[in-house]
Amino acid sequence: MNIHCLLFDDYEALDLMGPVELLHHVPGAVLHYHSQHGGRVRSTQGFSIDTQALSDLPAGSVLLLPGGMGTRQKVHDADFLHHLAAWVAQAEACLSVCTGSALLAATGCLDGRAATSNKRAFEWVKSVNPKVHWQAIARWVQDGKFYTSSGISAGMDMTLGFIAQKKGLPLAEEIAAYTEYLWQQDPGLDPFAALYGYKRESP
Amino acid sequence: MNIHCLLFDDYEALDLMGPVELLHHVPGAVLHYHSQHGGRVRSTQGFSIDTQALSDLPAGSVLLLPGGMGTRQKVHDADFLHHLAAWVAQAEACLSVCTGSALLAATGCLDGRAATSNKRAFEWVKSVNPKVHWQAIARWVQDGKFYTSSGISAGMDMTLGFIAQKKGLPLAEEIAAYTEYLWQQDPGLDPFAALYGYKRESP
């Protein structure tokens, strides 16, 4: 399993590192750190990572997209979005955390699909592309090859859900135990949505 | 609040990045990334971060120590431990995650104090220094200025506990909500200890 992390300046640290930690424990997983042009990329938390330019994704690749304040510019970066659309098309699975789903949405690849994002930034994310079926109350959402999570920490729950689906629940549970992570396994349980006024409609 | 992260090759990504994510949301917090000699430091998960050499810690500093496989060598590195002992003495608070507490223990600074560590590696950590009052069943332990957490993900619960103690519970809860983190607030609740046979003795 080749996992290609796509970074950009001002991404949110845990959006990336939570999934990275968990995916690294999948036997045979290899993590690659990329940006559009390569070079050092700086997180909002002030550290810089070496990245390699991303060209084509090999067959069977997983694409991992963090969110963060950097997405606010990237959704208007036509050249970046043009390349992102190609990488998404090549990927076997796409995982986004937090406002990373705004980048996916901006390419059009989520049109007509269900997806979620950070609840604090949800109205902005929705405004990026209203053709997506945005789910306000969800820890994470899967639709086809797209796995989108709610804010920051939710990426870890989604990643374990992804691992469970691809490699079996026992491995996901083993990785949760190894990392001493209290995994919330239910993608529909979202205790944070109500903080921003998102509530299920009465039947 | 100046937070000095002390890295070394083969540290565990989330040990560092979980606390970094949460501490970054403390108003006025500034994160610094160090290693003993500076330069690029590589995590077990394969990415490299630029670090600066650590000399003296300014007054009021917080020292943050991740764990990981790299600790297995560092506990035998007399020069590193000599410097670590000085940084610990200078720090206002020391936070360690996972086997980072083995490094603290190897300096002698935890002698006679209560501390915890990763449960999977617990017997090794205990062997590093039996003069520490190792707590087998704990999400995290505070003793004086030392905050030590259980494995990998437990560092996030500890960090929010540290923030609550230093800056108030409302801020810790606000940061948990912002990062959509399901905070386990009870330091004594450790669902992973029993996996390795650590059980409370009957009264």
GROMACS .gro file of C-alpha atoms in nm:
model
  406
    1MET     CA    1   0.000   0.000   0.000
    2ASN     CA    2   0.160   0.323  -0.119
    3ILE     CA    3   0.026   0.628   0.062
    4HIS     CA    4   0.099   0.962  -0.100
    5CYS     CA    5   0.056   1.259   0.135
    6LEU     CA    6  -0.002   1.585  -0.052
    7LEU     CA    7   0.119   1.883   0.151
    8PHE     CA    8   0.102   2.259   0.101
    9ASP     CA    9   0.210   2.552   0.316
   10ASP     CA   10  -0.008   2.616   0.620
   11TYR     CA   11  -0.156   2.269   0.648
   12GLU     CA   12  -0.270   2.157   0.994
   13ALA     CA   13  -0.021   1.923   1.164
   14LEU     CA   14  -0.253   1.663   1.313
   15ASP     CA   15  -0.465   1.643   0.996
   16LEU     CA   16  -0.161   1.481   0.842
   17MET     CA   17   0.014   1.315   1.134
   18GLY     CA   18  -0.282   1.135   1.288
   19PRO     CA   19  -0.350   0.935   0.970
   20VAL     CA   20   0.025   0.899   0.904
   21GLU     CA   21   0.080   0.742   1.246
   22LEU     CA   22  -0.200   0.489   1.197
   23LEU     CA   23  -0.132   0.406   0.831
   24HIS     CA   24   0.235   0.345   0.908
   25HIS     CA   25   0.136   0.044   1.117
   26VAL     CA   26  -0.037  -0.127   0.822
   27PRO     CA   27   0.199  -0.409   0.714
   28GLY     CA   28   0.357  -0.320   0.382
   29ALA     CA   29   0.244   0.043   0.388
   30VAL     CA   30   0.493   0.294   0.250
   31LEU     CA   31   0.443   0.665   0.314
   32HIS     CA   32   0.551   0.930   0.065
   33TYR     CA   33   0.553   1.303   0.135
   34HIS     CA   34   0.477   1.527  -0.160
   35SER     CA   35   0.389   1.877  -0.261
   36GLN     CA   36   0.305   2.009  -0.603
   37HIS     CA   37   0.656   2.134  -0.676
   38GLY     CA   38   0.860   1.957  -0.404
   39GLY     CA   39   1.087   2.124  -0.149
   40ARG     CA   40   1.020   2.214   0.211
   41VAL     CA   41   0.664   2.268   0.320
   42ARG     CA   42   0.576   2.447   0.643
   43SER     CA   43   0.284   2.352   0.865
   44THR     CA   44   0.075   2.602   1.060
   45GLN     CA   45   0.255   2.464   1.366
   46GLY     CA   46   0.586   2.599   1.234
   47PHE     CA   47   0.789   2.292   1.137
   48SER     CA   48   0.908   2.220   0.784
   49ILE     CA   49   0.913   1.885   0.608
   50ASP     CA   50   1.103   1.782   0.297
   51THR     CA   51   0.871   1.688   0.014
   52GLN     CA   52   0.912   1.552  -0.336
   53ALA     CA   53   0.728   1.688  -0.638
   54LEU     CA   54   0.427   1.476  -0.724
   55SER     CA   55   0.404   1.356  -1.082
   56ASP     CA   56   0.186   1.056  -1.157
   57LEU     CA   57   0.050   0.828  -0.886
   58PRO     CA   58   0.139   0.460  -0.929
   59ALA     CA   59  -0.153   0.219  -0.962
   60GLY     CA   60  -0.312   0.125  -0.631
   61SER     CA   61  -0.206   0.446  -0.453
   62VAL     CA   62  -0.383   0.611  -0.165
   63LEU     CA   63  -0.391   0.993  -0.174
   64LEU     CA   64  -0.401   1.166   0.167
   65LEU     CA   65  -0.497   1.535   0.186
   66PRO     CA   66  -0.477   1.732   0.510
   67GLY     CA   67  -0.669   2.055   0.563
   68GLY     CA   68  -0.576   2.376   0.737
   69MET     CA   69  -0.564   2.747   0.666
   70GLY     CA   70  -0.358   2.685   0.352
   71THR     CA   71  -0.669   2.546   0.182
   72ARG     CA   72  -0.821   2.896   0.174
   73GLN     CA   73  -0.573   2.995  -0.095
   74LYS     CA   74  -0.543   2.658  -0.266
   75VAL     CA   75  -0.913   2.644  -0.358
   76HIS     CA   76  -0.843   2.942  -0.587
   77ASP     CA   77  -0.519   2.799  -0.733
   78ALA     CA   78  -0.631   2.675  -1.076
   79ASP     CA   79  -0.296   2.516  -1.159
   80PHE     CA   80  -0.289   2.320  -0.832
   81LEU     CA   81  -0.650   2.210  -0.876
   82HIS     CA   82  -0.583   2.098  -1.233
   83HIS     CA   83  -0.306   1.867  -1.109
   84LEU     CA   84  -0.506   1.757  -0.804
   85ALA     CA   85  -0.789   1.644  -1.031
   86ALA     CA   86  -0.545   1.422  -1.220
   87TRP     CA   87  -0.397   1.272  -0.900
   88VAL     CA   88  -0.746   1.206  -0.766
   89ALA     CA   89  -0.839   1.029  -1.090
   90GLN     CA   90  -0.526   0.811  -1.062
   91ALA     CA   91  -0.571   0.723  -0.694
   92GLU     CA   92  -0.738   0.403  -0.582
   93ALA     CA   93  -0.860   0.581  -0.268
   94CYS     CA   94  -0.865   0.946  -0.156
   95LEU     CA   95  -0.861   1.038   0.213
   96SER     CA   96  -0.912   1.398   0.322
   97VAL     CA   97  -0.911   1.542   0.672
   98CYS     CA   98  -1.082   1.861   0.787
   99THR     CA   99  -1.089   2.126   0.512
  100GLY     CA  100  -0.892   1.896   0.283
  101SER     CA  101  -1.234   1.804   0.144
  102ALA     CA  102  -1.272   2.165   0.024
  103LEU     CA  103  -0.977   2.100  -0.208
  104LEU     CA  104  -1.137   1.782  -0.340
  105ALA     CA  105  -1.465   1.968  -0.383
  106ALA     CA  106  -1.296   2.249  -0.572
  107THR     CA  107  -1.184   2.002  -0.842
  108GLY     CA  108  -1.543   1.890  -0.895
  109CYS     CA  109  -1.462   1.526  -0.811
  110LEU     CA  110  -1.712   1.525  -0.522
  111ASP     CA  111  -2.003   1.660  -0.727
  112GLY     CA  112  -2.313   1.456  -0.643
  113ARG     CA  113  -2.126   1.266  -0.373
  114ALA     CA  114  -2.165   1.269   0.005
  115ALA     CA  115  -1.879   1.423   0.201
  116THR     CA  116  -1.803   1.606   0.524
  117SER     CA  117  -1.550   1.851   0.668
  118ASN     CA  118  -1.457   2.055   0.975
  119LYS     CA  119  -1.769   2.181   1.150
  120ARG     CA  120  -1.623   2.516   1.251
  121ALA     CA  121  -1.544   2.590   0.886
  122PHE     CA  122  -1.844   2.407   0.743
  123GLU     CA  123  -2.027   2.704   0.589
  124TRP     CA  124  -1.712   2.809   0.406
  125VAL     CA  125  -1.651   2.454   0.282
  126LYS     CA  126  -2.009   2.430   0.157
  127SER     CA  127  -1.966   2.757  -0.030
  128VAL     CA  128  -1.669   2.615  -0.222
  129ASN     CA  129  -1.897   2.375  -0.406
  130PRO     CA  130  -2.267   2.337  -0.328
  131LYS     CA  131  -2.298   2.043  -0.570
  132VAL     CA  132  -2.148   1.817  -0.304
  133HIS     CA  133  -2.395   1.648  -0.067
  134TRP     CA  134  -2.232   1.793   0.245
  135GLN     CA  135  -2.309   1.595   0.560
  136ALA     CA  136  -2.316   1.825   0.863
  137ILE     CA  137  -2.343   1.548   1.119
  138ALA     CA  138  -2.073   1.290   1.053
  139ARG     CA  139  -1.738   1.194   1.202
  140TRP     CA  140  -1.646   1.078   0.855
  141VAL     CA  141  -1.818   0.988   0.528
  142GLN     CA  142  -1.731   0.734   0.264
  143ASP     CA  143  -1.868   0.760  -0.088
  144GLY     CA  144  -1.700   0.536  -0.341
  145LYS     CA  145  -1.324   0.582  -0.320
  146PHE     CA  146  -1.359   0.909  -0.128
  147TYR     CA  147  -1.319   0.916   0.250
  148THR     CA  148  -1.369   1.262   0.398
  149SER     CA  149  -1.346   1.336   0.769
  150SER     CA  150  -1.466   1.605   1.000
  151GLY     CA  151  -1.215   1.834   1.180
  152ILE     CA  152  -0.853   1.761   1.268
  153SER     CA  153  -0.876   1.467   1.514
  154ALA     CA  154  -1.161   1.304   1.320
  155GLY     CA  155  -0.905   1.201   1.059
  156MET     CA  156  -0.777   0.932   1.295
  157ASP     CA  157  -1.119   0.773   1.339
  158MET     CA  158  -1.170   0.781   0.962
  159THR     CA  159  -0.827   0.631   0.894
  160LEU     CA  160  -0.895   0.337   1.123
  161GLY     CA  161  -1.234   0.296   0.951
  162PHE     CA  162  -1.052   0.294   0.615
  163ILE     CA  163  -0.801   0.036   0.740
  164ALA     CA  164  -1.085  -0.179   0.878
  165GLN     CA  165  -1.259  -0.172   0.543
  166LYS     CA  166  -0.950  -0.245   0.333
  167LYS     CA  167  -0.757  -0.476   0.564
  168GLY     CA  168  -1.012  -0.601   0.816
  169LEU     CA  169  -1.140  -0.489   1.154
  170PRO     CA  170  -0.887  -0.696   1.356
  171LEU     CA  171  -0.593  -0.503   1.207
  172ALA     CA  172  -0.762  -0.167   1.271
  173GLU     CA  173  -0.828  -0.269   1.631
  174GLU     CA  174  -0.472  -0.393   1.669
  175ILE     CA  175  -0.335  -0.060   1.545
  176ALA     CA  176  -0.569   0.130   1.780
  177ALA     CA  177  -0.439  -0.081   2.070
  178TYR     CA  178  -0.075  -0.040   1.966
  179THR     CA  179  -0.110   0.336   1.947
  180GLU     CA  180  -0.331   0.339   2.260
  181TYR     CA  181  -0.591   0.527   2.059
  182LEU     CA  182  -0.952   0.541   2.181
  183TRP     CA  183  -1.113   0.480   1.845
  184GLN     CA  184  -1.465   0.606   1.787
  185GLN     CA  185  -1.581   0.347   1.533
  186ASP     CA  186  -1.919   0.498   1.442
  187PRO     CA  187  -1.884   0.737   1.146
  188GLY     CA  188  -2.228   0.886   1.213
  189LEU     CA  189  -2.161   0.992   1.572
  190ASP     CA  190  -2.050   1.356   1.569
  191PRO     CA  191  -2.047   1.525   1.909
  192PHE     CA  192  -1.909   1.849   1.764
  193ALA     CA  193  -2.174   1.930   1.501
  194ALA     CA  194  -2.421   2.059   1.761
  195LEU     CA  195  -2.166   2.316   1.884
  196TYR     CA  196  -2.219   2.498   1.556
  197GLY     CA  197  -2.595   2.452   1.540
  198TYR     CA  198  -2.606   2.145   1.315
  199LYS     CA  199  -2.882   1.920   1.443
  200ARG     CA  200  -3.072   1.628   1.300
  201GLU     CA  201  -3.416   1.724   1.183
  202SER     CA  202  -3.703   1.573   1.377
  203PRO     CA  203  -3.879   1.292   1.191
  204MET     CA  204   0.456   2.995   2.681
  205ASN     CA  205   0.767   2.867   2.501
  206ILE     CA  206   0.747   2.498   2.417
  207HIS     CA  207   1.072   2.330   2.325
  208CYS     CA  208   1.029   1.997   2.146
  209LEU     CA  209   1.336   1.776   2.173
  210LEU     CA  210   1.362   1.539   1.877
  211PHE     CA  211   1.596   1.254   1.788
  212ASP     CA  212   1.606   1.011   1.498
  213ASP     CA  213   1.337   0.742   1.504
  214TYR     CA  214   1.092   0.926   1.726
  215GLU     CA  215   0.724   0.837   1.689
  216ALA     CA  216   0.529   1.094   1.484
  217LEU     CA  217   0.209   1.122   1.686
  218ASP     CA  218   0.398   1.134   2.019
  219LEU     CA  219   0.518   1.472   1.902
  220MET     CA  220   0.242   1.595   1.674
  221GLY     CA  221  -0.056   1.527   1.899
  222PRO     CA  222   0.076   1.755   2.176
  223VAL     CA  223   0.210   2.004   1.918
  224GLU     CA  224  -0.135   2.039   1.760
  225LEU     CA  225  -0.302   2.106   2.096
  226LEU     CA  226  -0.033   2.329   2.246
  227HIS     CA  227  -0.030   2.544   1.933
  228HIS     CA  228  -0.385   2.657   2.013
  229VAL     CA  229  -0.281   2.799   2.353
  230PRO     CA  230  -0.282   3.178   2.311
  231GLY     CA  231   0.076   3.305   2.315
  232ALA     CA  232   0.232   2.960   2.280
  233VAL     CA  233   0.543   2.942   2.061
  234LEU     CA  234   0.673   2.605   1.946
  235HIS     CA  235   1.042   2.538   1.892
  236TYR     CA  236   1.183   2.225   1.728
  237HIS     CA  237   1.520   2.108   1.858
  238SER     CA  238   1.763   1.823   1.860
  239GLN     CA  239   2.087   1.794   2.052
  240HIS     CA  240   2.304   1.907   1.761
  241GLY     CA  241   2.046   2.059   1.525
  242GLY     CA  242   1.989   1.962   1.161
  243ARG     CA  243   1.729   1.737   1.009
  244VAL     CA  244   1.574   1.469   1.226
  245ARG     CA  245   1.385   1.175   1.079
  246SER     CA  246   1.077   1.020   1.239
  247THR     CA  247   0.996   0.650   1.229
  248GLN     CA  248   0.724   0.748   0.981
  249GLY     CA  249   0.989   0.864   0.733
  250PHE     CA  250   0.961   1.242   0.720
  251SER     CA  251   1.240   1.480   0.819
  252ILE     CA  252   1.205   1.803   1.013
  253ASP     CA  253   1.453   2.088   1.044
  254THR     CA  254   1.570   2.134   1.403
  255GLN     CA  255   1.789   2.379   1.585
  256ALA     CA  256   2.056   2.278   1.835
  257LEU     CA  257   1.934   2.313   2.190
  258SER     CA  258   2.154   2.515   2.422
  259ASP     CA  259   1.997   2.660   2.736
  260LEU     CA  260   1.624   2.675   2.791
  261PRO     CA  261   1.487   3.023   2.864
  262ALA     CA  262   1.309   3.069   3.198
  263GLY     CA  263   0.949   2.946   3.196
  264SER     CA  264   1.004   2.692   2.917
  265VAL     CA  265   0.811   2.372   2.863
  266LEU     CA  266   1.019   2.074   2.746
  267LEU     CA  267   0.834   1.818   2.530
  268LEU     CA  268   0.986   1.474   2.473
  269PRO     CA  269   0.835   1.221   2.234
  270GLY     CA  270   0.912   0.851   2.254
  271GLY     CA  271   0.966   0.591   1.988
  272MET     CA  272   1.221   0.332   1.887
  273GLY     CA  273   1.498   0.593   1.895
  274THR     CA  274   1.479   0.596   2.275
  275ARG     CA  275   1.630   0.245   2.284
  276GLN     CA  276   1.965   0.390   2.183
  277LYS     CA  277   1.932   0.726   2.354
  278VAL     CA  278   1.900   0.573   2.702
  279HIS     CA  279   2.262   0.456   2.656
  280ASP     CA  280   2.391   0.786   2.513
  281ALA     CA  281   2.573   0.939   2.812
  282ASP     CA  282   2.644   1.269   2.636
  283PHE     CA  283   2.279   1.315   2.537
  284LEU     CA  284   2.159   1.225   2.886
  285HIS     CA  285   2.406   1.469   3.044
  286HIS     CA  286   2.257   1.752   2.837
  287LEU     CA  287   1.901   1.630   2.887
  288ALA     CA  288   1.949   1.645   3.265
  289ALA     CA  289   2.049   2.011   3.234
  290TRP     CA  290   1.751   2.098   3.009
  291VAL     CA  291   1.516   1.920   3.248
  292ALA     CA  292   1.657   2.119   3.540
  293GLN     CA  293   1.602   2.443   3.346
  294ALA     CA  294   1.247   2.363   3.235
  295GLU     CA  295   0.944   2.487   3.422
  296ALA     CA  296   0.752   2.179   3.308
  297CYS     CA  297   0.854   1.853   3.135
  298LEU     CA  298   0.606   1.659   2.923
  299SER     CA  299   0.694   1.316   2.788
  300VAL     CA  300   0.488   1.086   2.569
  301CYS     CA  301   0.520   0.708   2.544
  302THR     CA  302   0.879   0.591   2.595
  303GLY     CA  303   0.996   0.952   2.624
  304SER     CA  304   0.968   0.888   2.998
  305ALA     CA  305   1.246   0.629   2.966
  306LEU     CA  306   1.476   0.913   2.862
  307LEU     CA  307   1.373   1.121   3.163
  308ALA     CA  308   1.417   0.816   3.386
  309ALA     CA  309   1.765   0.751   3.247
  310THR     CA  310   1.879   1.093   3.370
  311GLY     CA  311   1.769   1.010   3.725
  312CYS     CA  312   1.530   1.308   3.739
  313LEU     CA  313   1.230   1.081   3.802
  314ASP     CA  314   1.391   0.889   4.092
  315GLY     CA  315   1.133   0.858   4.369
  316ARG     CA  316   0.863   1.012   4.151
  317ALA     CA  317   0.550   0.861   4.000
  318ALA     CA  318   0.549   0.825   3.620
  319THR     CA  319   0.406   0.615   3.340
  320SER     CA  320   0.485   0.509   2.985
  321ASN     CA  321   0.370   0.296   2.691
  322LYS     CA  322   0.213  -0.026   2.816
  323ARG     CA  323   0.347  -0.245   2.536
  324ALA     CA  324   0.702  -0.138   2.625
  325PHE     CA  325   0.641  -0.106   2.998
  326GLU     CA  326   0.874  -0.381   3.121
  327TRP     CA  327   1.161  -0.236   2.920
  328VAL     CA  328   1.090   0.116   3.049
  329LYS     CA  329   1.082  -0.011   3.408
  330SER     CA  330   1.418  -0.181   3.354
  331VAL     CA  331   1.576   0.151   3.254
  332ASN     CA  332   1.537   0.280   3.609
  333PRO     CA  333   1.355   0.088   3.883
  334LYS     CA  334   1.387   0.383   4.126
  335VAL     CA  335   1.093   0.548   3.950
  336HIS     CA  336   0.748   0.469   4.092
  337TRP     CA  337   0.617   0.337   3.761
  338GLN     CA  338   0.237   0.343   3.735
  339ALA     CA  339   0.112   0.059   3.517
  340ILE     CA  340  -0.250   0.175   3.507
  341ALA     CA  341  -0.260   0.541   3.407
  342ARG     CA  342  -0.342   0.741   3.097
  343TRP     CA  343  -0.100   0.999   3.230
  344VAL     CA  344   0.072   1.087   3.558
  345GLN     CA  345   0.173   1.422   3.702
  346ASP     CA  346   0.435   1.446   3.974
  347GLY     CA  347   0.565   1.796   4.037
  348LYS     CA  348   0.673   1.951   3.709
  349PHE     CA  349   0.680   1.613   3.533
  350TYR     CA  350   0.391   1.501   3.315
  351THR     CA  351   0.440   1.155   3.166
  352SER     CA  352   0.187   0.984   2.943
  353SER     CA  353   0.110   0.633   2.835
  354GLY     CA  354   0.155   0.528   2.470
  355ILE     CA  355   0.139   0.747   2.159
  356SER     CA  356  -0.221   0.879   2.157
  357ALA     CA  357  -0.226   0.922   2.536
  358GLY     CA  358  -0.002   1.224   2.493
  359MET     CA  359  -0.300   1.421   2.365
  360ASP     CA  360  -0.511   1.351   2.672
  361MET     CA  361  -0.217   1.446   2.893
  362THR     CA  362  -0.150   1.765   2.700
  363LEU     CA  363  -0.508   1.883   2.743
  364GLY     CA  364  -0.481   1.794   3.114
  365PHE     CA  365  -0.163   2.004   3.132
  366ILE     CA  366  -0.333   2.295   2.955
  367ALA     CA  367  -0.633   2.267   3.190
  368GLN     CA  368  -0.405   2.282   3.491
  369LYS     CA  369  -0.193   2.573   3.368
  370LYS     CA  370  -0.450   2.777   3.176
  371GLY     CA  371  -0.786   2.656   3.302
  372LEU     CA  372  -1.034   2.386   3.204
  373PRO     CA  373  -1.238   2.613   2.972
  374LEU     CA  374  -0.940   2.668   2.743
  375ALA     CA  375  -0.858   2.295   2.734
  376GLU     CA  376  -1.219   2.218   2.647
  377GLU     CA  377  -1.221   2.490   2.382
  378ILE     CA  378  -0.909   2.345   2.220
  379ALA     CA  379  -1.058   1.994   2.230
  380ALA     CA  380  -1.371   2.130   2.056
  381TYR     CA  381  -1.168   2.326   1.800
  382THR     CA  382  -0.964   2.019   1.710
  383GLU     CA  383  -1.274   1.794   1.735
  384TYR     CA  384  -1.081   1.578   1.979
  385LEU     CA  385  -1.268   1.336   2.205
  386TRP     CA  386  -1.071   1.412   2.521
  387GLN     CA  387  -1.051   1.147   2.790
  388GLN     CA  388  -1.015   1.374   3.092
  389ASP     CA  389  -0.952   1.109   3.360
  390PRO     CA  390  -0.577   1.041   3.395
  391GLY     CA  391  -0.645   0.720   3.590
  392LEU     CA  392  -0.860   0.552   3.326
  393ASP     CA  393  -0.636   0.327   3.116
  394PRO     CA  394  -0.820   0.082   2.890
  395PHE     CA  395  -0.494  -0.048   2.742
  396ALA     CA  396  -0.310  -0.163   3.056
  397ALA     CA  397  -0.517  -0.482   3.086
  398LEU     CA  398  -0.413  -0.588   2.733
  399TYR     CA  399  -0.068  -0.650   2.874
  400GLY     CA  400  -0.180  -0.806   3.202
  401TYR     CA  401  -0.163  -0.497   3.422
  402LYS     CA  402  -0.457  -0.509   3.661
  403ARG     CA  403  -0.546  -0.333   3.982
  404GLU     CA  404  -0.494  -0.550   4.287
  405SER     CA  405  -0.805  -0.641   4.479
  406PRO     CA  406  -0.849  -0.447   4.800
   0.00000   0.00000   0.00000
